[in-house]
mmCIF file of C-alpha atoms and ligand atoms in Angstrom:
data_model
loop_
_atom_site.group_PDB
_atom_site.id
_atom_site.type_symbol
_atom_site.label_atom_id
_atom_site.label_comp_id
_atom_site.label_asym_id
_atom_site.label_seq_id
_atom_site.Cartn_x
_atom_site.Cartn_y
_atom_site.Cartn_z
ATOM 1 C CA MET A 1 105.021 95.103 33.964
ATOM 2 C CA LEU A 2 101.851 96.795 35.141
ATOM 3 C CA LYS A 3 102.470 98.964 38.202
ATOM 4 C CA LYS A 4 99.762 100.502 40.368
ATOM 5 C CA PRO A 5 101.433 102.555 43.104
ATOM 6 C CA ALA A 6 99.127 103.912 45.780
ATOM 7 C CA GLN A 7 98.129 107.546 45.297
ATOM 8 C CA THR A 8 99.017 108.830 48.720
ATOM 9 C CA CYS A 9 98.507 112.127 50.530
ATOM 10 C CA CYS A 10 102.054 111.978 51.879
ATOM 11 C CA ASP A 11 105.136 109.842 51.568
ATOM 12 C CA ILE A 12 104.889 106.229 52.653
ATOM 13 C CA HIS A 13 107.502 103.509 52.376
ATOM 14 C CA PRO A 14 107.896 102.431 48.735
ATOM 15 C CA ILE A 15 107.299 98.787 49.676
ATOM 16 C CA ILE A 16 103.835 99.689 50.980
ATOM 17 C CA ARG A 17 103.136 102.134 48.152
ATOM 18 C CA ASP A 18 104.056 99.708 45.393
ATOM 19 C CA ARG A 19 102.456 96.525 46.733
ATOM 20 C CA TRP A 20 99.292 95.526 44.982
ATOM 21 C CA SER A 21 97.444 92.311 44.217
ATOM 22 C CA PRO A 22 97.967 91.224 40.624
ATOM 23 C CA ARG A 23 96.223 88.133 39.325
ATOM 24 C CA ALA A 24 98.656 87.632 36.452
ATOM 25 C CA PHE A 25 101.550 85.385 37.458
ATOM 26 C CA ASP A 26 104.611 84.325 35.534
ATOM 27 C CA THR A 27 105.254 80.600 35.845
ATOM 28 C CA ARG A 28 108.904 81.282 36.824
ATOM 29 C CA PRO A 29 109.540 79.464 40.111
ATOM 30 C CA VAL A 30 110.236 81.335 43.316
ATOM 31 C CA PRO A 31 113.808 80.630 44.474
ATOM 32 C CA HIS A 32 113.972 78.550 47.633
ATOM 33 C CA ASP A 33 115.748 81.277 49.627
ATOM 34 C CA ALA A 34 113.058 83.827 48.658
ATOM 35 C CA LEU A 35 110.303 81.473 49.801
ATOM 36 C CA LEU A 36 112.174 80.910 53.040
ATOM 37 C CA SER A 37 112.566 84.656 53.472
ATOM 38 C CA VAL A 38 108.848 85.456 53.133
ATOM 39 C CA LEU A 39 107.928 82.702 55.601
ATOM 40 C CA GLU A 40 110.593 83.951 58.012
ATOM 41 C CA ALA A 41 109.107 87.460 57.776
ATOM 42 C CA ALA A 42 105.744 86.000 58.777
ATOM 43 C CA ARG A 43 107.338 84.101 61.658
ATOM 44 C CA TRP A 44 108.642 87.326 63.180
ATOM 45 C CA ALA A 45 105.253 89.042 63.348
ATOM 46 C CA PRO A 46 104.092 90.277 66.744
ATOM 47 C CA SER A 47 101.279 88.381 68.436
ATOM 48 C CA SER A 48 99.180 88.512 71.555
ATOM 49 C CA ASN A 49 101.220 86.924 74.400
ATOM 50 C CA ASN A 50 103.640 85.785 71.686
ATOM 51 C CA VAL A 51 101.350 82.808 71.052
ATOM 52 C CA GLN A 52 102.174 82.819 67.311
ATOM 53 C CA PRO A 53 98.863 81.248 66.238
ATOM 54 C CA TRP A 54 99.633 81.341 62.498
ATOM 55 C CA ARG A 55 100.280 78.175 60.555
ATOM 56 C CA PHE A 56 101.040 77.885 56.845
ATOM 57 C CA ILE A 57 100.534 75.058 54.377
ATOM 58 C CA VAL A 58 102.765 75.524 51.344
ATOM 59 C CA ALA A 59 102.683 73.909 47.918
ATOM 60 C CA THR A 60 105.049 74.773 45.082
ATOM 61 C CA THR A 61 105.493 73.682 41.497
ATOM 62 C CA THR A 62 108.572 71.702 42.532
ATOM 63 C CA ASP A 63 105.926 69.072 43.382
ATOM 64 C CA LEU A 64 103.352 69.381 40.608
ATOM 65 C CA GLN A 65 100.936 66.957 42.240
ATOM 66 C CA ALA A 66 100.943 68.895 45.516
ATOM 67 C CA HIS A 67 100.568 72.169 43.611
ATOM 68 C CA ALA A 68 97.609 70.838 41.581
ATOM 69 C CA ALA A 69 95.974 69.690 44.813
ATOM 70 C CA ALA A 70 96.454 73.131 46.381
ATOM 71 C CA VAL A 71 94.805 74.781 43.358
ATOM 72 C CA THR A 72 91.614 72.883 44.235
ATOM 73 C CA GLY A 73 91.614 74.699 47.594
ATOM 74 C CA PHE A 74 90.716 77.933 45.777
ATOM 75 C CA ASN A 75 87.167 78.495 44.561
ATOM 76 C CA VAL A 76 86.571 78.097 40.861
ATOM 77 C CA ARG A 77 86.705 81.816 40.079
ATOM 78 C CA ASN A 78 89.981 82.244 41.922
ATOM 79 C CA GLN A 79 91.459 79.099 40.383
ATOM 80 C CA ARG A 80 91.468 80.942 37.050
ATOM 81 C CA TRP A 81 94.487 82.966 38.195
ATOM 82 C CA ALA A 82 95.775 81.111 41.275
ATOM 83 C CA LYS A 83 96.707 78.048 39.216
ATOM 84 C CA ASN A 84 99.501 79.991 37.485
ATOM 85 C CA ALA A 85 101.241 81.047 40.696
ATOM 86 C CA PRO A 86 104.221 78.792 41.415
ATOM 87 C CA VAL A 87 103.635 78.988 45.174
ATOM 88 C CA LEU A 88 100.284 78.521 46.880
ATOM 89 C CA ILE A 89 99.942 78.978 50.606
ATOM 90 C CA PHE A 90 97.043 78.575 53.005
ATOM 91 C CA ALA A 91 97.271 80.657 56.175
ATOM 92 C CA LEU A 92 95.645 79.089 59.220
ATOM 93 C CA ALA A 93 94.966 80.412 62.707
ATOM 94 C CA ARG A 94 95.127 78.143 65.740
ATOM 95 C CA LYS A 95 92.274 79.243 67.998
ATOM 96 C CA VAL A 96 93.848 77.977 71.218
ATOM 97 C CA ASN A 97 97.219 78.661 72.801
ATOM 98 C CA ASP A 98 99.775 75.984 73.677
ATOM 99 C CA ALA A 99 98.013 75.465 77.035
ATOM 100 C CA GLY A 100 94.684 74.885 75.257
ATOM 101 C CA ALA A 101 93.051 78.182 76.312
ATOM 102 C CA ALA A 102 91.000 80.118 73.763
ATOM 103 C CA ASN A 103 92.985 82.731 71.864
ATOM 104 C CA GLY A 104 90.689 85.514 70.696
ATOM 105 C CA ALA A 105 93.543 87.207 68.872
ATOM 106 C CA ALA A 106 94.344 84.281 66.577
ATOM 107 C CA ALA A 107 92.821 85.729 63.404
ATOM 108 C CA TYR A 108 94.186 89.213 64.101
ATOM 109 C CA ASP A 109 97.697 87.902 64.651
ATOM 110 C CA THR A 110 97.560 85.675 61.597
ATOM 111 C CA GLY A 111 96.592 88.709 59.521
ATOM 112 C CA ALA A 112 99.632 90.539 60.877
ATOM 113 C CA ALA A 113 101.878 87.627 59.933
ATOM 114 C CA VAL A 114 100.433 87.529 56.430
ATOM 115 C CA ALA A 115 100.967 91.293 56.092
ATOM 116 C CA GLN A 116 104.635 90.825 56.945
ATOM 117 C CA LEU A 117 104.890 87.955 54.473
ATOM 118 C CA VAL A 118 103.364 90.112 51.737
ATOM 119 C CA LEU A 119 105.663 93.068 52.375
ATOM 120 C CA GLN A 120 108.762 90.857 52.424
ATOM 121 C CA ALA A 121 107.606 89.372 49.117
ATOM 122 C CA THR A 122 107.240 92.876 47.683
ATOM 123 C CA ALA A 123 110.767 93.712 48.809
ATOM 124 C CA LEU A 124 111.970 90.687 46.823
ATOM 125 C CA ASP A 125 110.089 91.788 43.655
ATOM 126 C CA LEU A 126 107.534 89.059 44.178
ATOM 127 C CA VAL A 127 103.773 89.605 44.195
ATOM 128 C CA VAL A 128 101.071 88.084 46.373
ATOM 129 C CA HIS A 129 97.346 87.821 45.775
ATOM 130 C CA GLN A 130 95.291 86.842 48.803
ATOM 131 C CA ALA A 131 91.997 85.000 48.464
ATOM 132 C CA GLY A 132 89.182 84.561 50.941
ATOM 133 C CA GLY A 133 87.394 82.695 48.175
ATOM 134 C CA ILE A 134 88.680 79.283 49.167
ATOM 135 C CA GLU A 135 87.098 75.894 49.808
ATOM 136 C CA LYS A 136 87.585 75.662 53.559
ATOM 137 C CA ASP A 137 85.947 72.271 54.136
ATOM 138 C CA HIS A 138 87.917 70.783 51.278
ATOM 139 C CA ILE A 139 91.183 72.308 52.567
ATOM 140 C CA ARG A 140 90.503 70.989 56.062
ATOM 141 C CA ALA A 141 89.912 67.483 54.747
ATOM 142 C CA MET A 142 92.766 67.523 52.227
ATOM 143 C CA TYR A 143 95.418 68.610 54.759
ATOM 144 C CA GLN A 144 93.820 67.068 57.859
ATOM 145 C CA VAL A 145 93.607 70.434 59.595
ATOM 146 C CA PRO A 146 92.430 69.981 63.197
ATOM 147 C CA GLU A 147 89.178 71.562 64.382
ATOM 148 C CA ASP A 148 90.991 73.966 66.726
ATOM 149 C CA THR A 149 92.515 75.693 63.717
ATOM 150 C CA ASP A 150 90.702 78.064 61.342
ATOM 151 C CA ILE A 151 91.495 78.256 57.668
ATOM 152 C CA VAL A 152 91.891 81.971 57.066
ATOM 153 C CA VAL A 153 93.076 82.795 53.576
ATOM 154 C CA GLY A 154 94.779 81.457 50.471
ATOM 155 C CA LEU A 155 97.836 83.176 49.039
ATOM 156 C CA ALA A 156 99.195 83.005 45.523
ATOM 157 C CA LEU A 157 102.874 84.000 45.425
ATOM 158 C CA GLY A 158 105.204 84.431 42.488
ATOM 159 C CA TYR A 159 106.577 86.845 39.920
ATOM 160 C CA GLN A 160 104.141 89.134 38.192
ATOM 161 C CA GLY A 161 102.951 88.070 34.757
ATOM 162 C CA ASP A 162 101.399 89.748 31.753
ATOM 163 C CA ALA A 163 97.842 91.021 32.310
ATOM 164 C CA ASP A 164 96.839 89.838 28.840
ATOM 165 C CA SER A 165 97.648 86.249 29.801
ATOM 166 C CA LEU A 166 94.543 86.268 32.031
ATOM 167 C CA PRO A 167 91.190 84.881 30.845
ATOM 168 C CA GLU A 168 87.732 86.454 30.513
ATOM 169 C CA ASP A 169 87.131 89.673 32.514
ATOM 170 C CA LEU A 170 90.437 89.510 34.356
ATOM 171 C CA PRO A 171 92.711 91.603 32.051
ATOM 172 C CA THR A 172 90.286 94.521 32.473
ATOM 173 C CA ARG A 173 90.082 94.041 36.230
ATOM 174 C CA GLU A 174 93.872 93.835 36.397
ATOM 175 C CA ARG A 175 94.069 97.360 34.983
ATOM 176 C CA GLU A 176 91.413 98.913 37.220
ATOM 177 C CA PRO A 177 92.746 101.700 39.410
ATOM 178 C CA ARG A 178 93.261 100.929 43.078
ATOM 179 C CA ALA A 179 90.999 102.825 45.453
ATOM 180 C CA ARG A 180 90.869 103.508 49.165
ATOM 181 C CA LYS A 181 88.586 105.346 51.561
ATOM 182 C CA ALA A 182 89.849 108.782 52.587
ATOM 183 C CA LEU A 183 91.715 109.157 55.885
ATOM 184 C CA THR A 184 88.806 111.332 57.056
ATOM 185 C CA ASP A 185 86.484 108.336 56.674
ATOM 186 C CA ILE A 186 88.580 106.047 58.858
ATOM 187 C CA VAL A 187 90.446 108.214 61.387
ATOM 188 C CA PHE A 188 88.321 109.811 64.094
ATOM 189 C CA ALA A 189 88.894 112.064 67.077
ATOM 190 C CA GLY A 190 86.590 112.993 69.951
ATOM 191 C CA VAL A 191 83.543 110.990 68.831
ATOM 192 C CA TYR A 192 83.383 107.907 66.685
ATOM 193 C CA GLY A 193 82.603 109.021 63.137
ATOM 194 C CA GLU A 194 83.986 112.530 63.560
ATOM 195 C CA ALA A 195 86.950 112.986 61.264
ATOM 196 C CA ALA A 196 90.185 113.750 63.030
ATOM 197 C CA LYS A 197 91.741 117.024 61.929
ATOM 198 C CA LEU A 198 95.003 115.686 60.575
HETATM 199 C C1 FMN B 1 91.404 88.607 53.274
HETATM 200 C C2 FMN B 1 91.401 88.908 51.802
HETATM 201 C C3 FMN B 1 90.594 88.155 50.967
HETATM 202 C C4 FMN B 1 90.609 88.389 49.579
HETATM 203 N N1 FMN B 1 89.879 87.575 48.754
HETATM 204 C C5 FMN B 1 90.004 87.691 47.417
HETATM 205 C C6 FMN B 1 89.385 86.744 46.551
HETATM 206 O O1 FMN B 1 88.733 85.778 46.983
HETATM 207 N N2 FMN B 1 89.542 86.916 45.219
HETATM 208 C C7 FMN B 1 90.266 87.947 44.687
HETATM 209 O O2 FMN B 1 90.379 88.011 43.474
HETATM 210 N N3 FMN B 1 90.892 88.848 45.489
HETATM 211 C C8 FMN B 1 90.788 88.743 46.835
HETATM 212 N N4 FMN B 1 91.441 89.633 47.669
HETATM 213 C C9 FMN B 1 92.217 90.745 47.108
HETATM 214 C C10 FMN B 1 91.520 92.073 47.369
HETATM 215 O O3 FMN B 1 90.410 92.202 46.519
HETATM 216 C C11 FMN B 1 92.523 93.231 47.191
HETATM 217 O O4 FMN B 1 93.533 93.126 48.165
HETATM 218 C C12 FMN B 1 91.830 94.590 47.333
HETATM 219 O O5 FMN B 1 90.926 94.793 46.261
HETATM 220 C C13 FMN B 1 92.813 95.740 47.362
HETATM 221 O O6 FMN B 1 93.614 95.709 46.212
HETATM 222 P P1 FMN B 1 95.207 95.781 46.340
HETATM 223 O O7 FMN B 1 95.633 94.608 47.175
HETATM 224 O O8 FMN B 1 95.707 95.668 44.909
HETATM 225 O O9 FMN B 1 95.556 97.086 46.973
HETATM 226 C C14 FMN B 1 91.429 89.430 49.041
HETATM 227 C C15 FMN B 1 92.247 90.175 49.911
HETATM 228 C C16 FMN B 1 92.236 89.915 51.266
HETATM 229 C C17 FMN B 1 93.162 90.724 52.155
#
């Protein structure tokens, strides 16, 4: 299976190094305990005032109708690969706390929960591809998501598949090297924009 470990300047945990976002999924289902485990990892994310604003809508191929409906939540370009993932998840962020006060950290905290979900999946030899290219109005209507809750991202979860199973331009994109900005471009000291001497 195609691997694309991060090219790092120093050692990082293998789970972080080896995680990447394949679009090729095997149709093999995700065992129930593995699905539970990745959701549990998300549940234990830290959050501002422990508000836990994240919500998840899950559809798996154990219910083909629900899975087919979830596929329509992805935009057409993303549907090309998301439809093969046996688990589709939409991550939502509730913009108010349990007392009804605005929670400005809702999106930040939901991102942290998704990051934990993704790393737990990696630890279980699963892969996740996140998608901002989703049909938010359609998702809101389909799942009756209340107005106080933002639809943040779609997640395709499953076992990695063969890159050549992908259509059109996607096998080539699957093999593109992963790239990141240098630490000197993102870590500053003294003045914003001045690279920290690490
Ligand atoms: C919030 C978010 C939205 C994304 N949206 C899309 C998307 O709509 N379609 C897509 O193919 N990939 C999407 N991606 C995947 C990114 O392109 C990918 O994570 C990035 O290129 C880094 O690659 P890596 O995850 O393999 O390191 C998204 C990732 C994130 C975190």
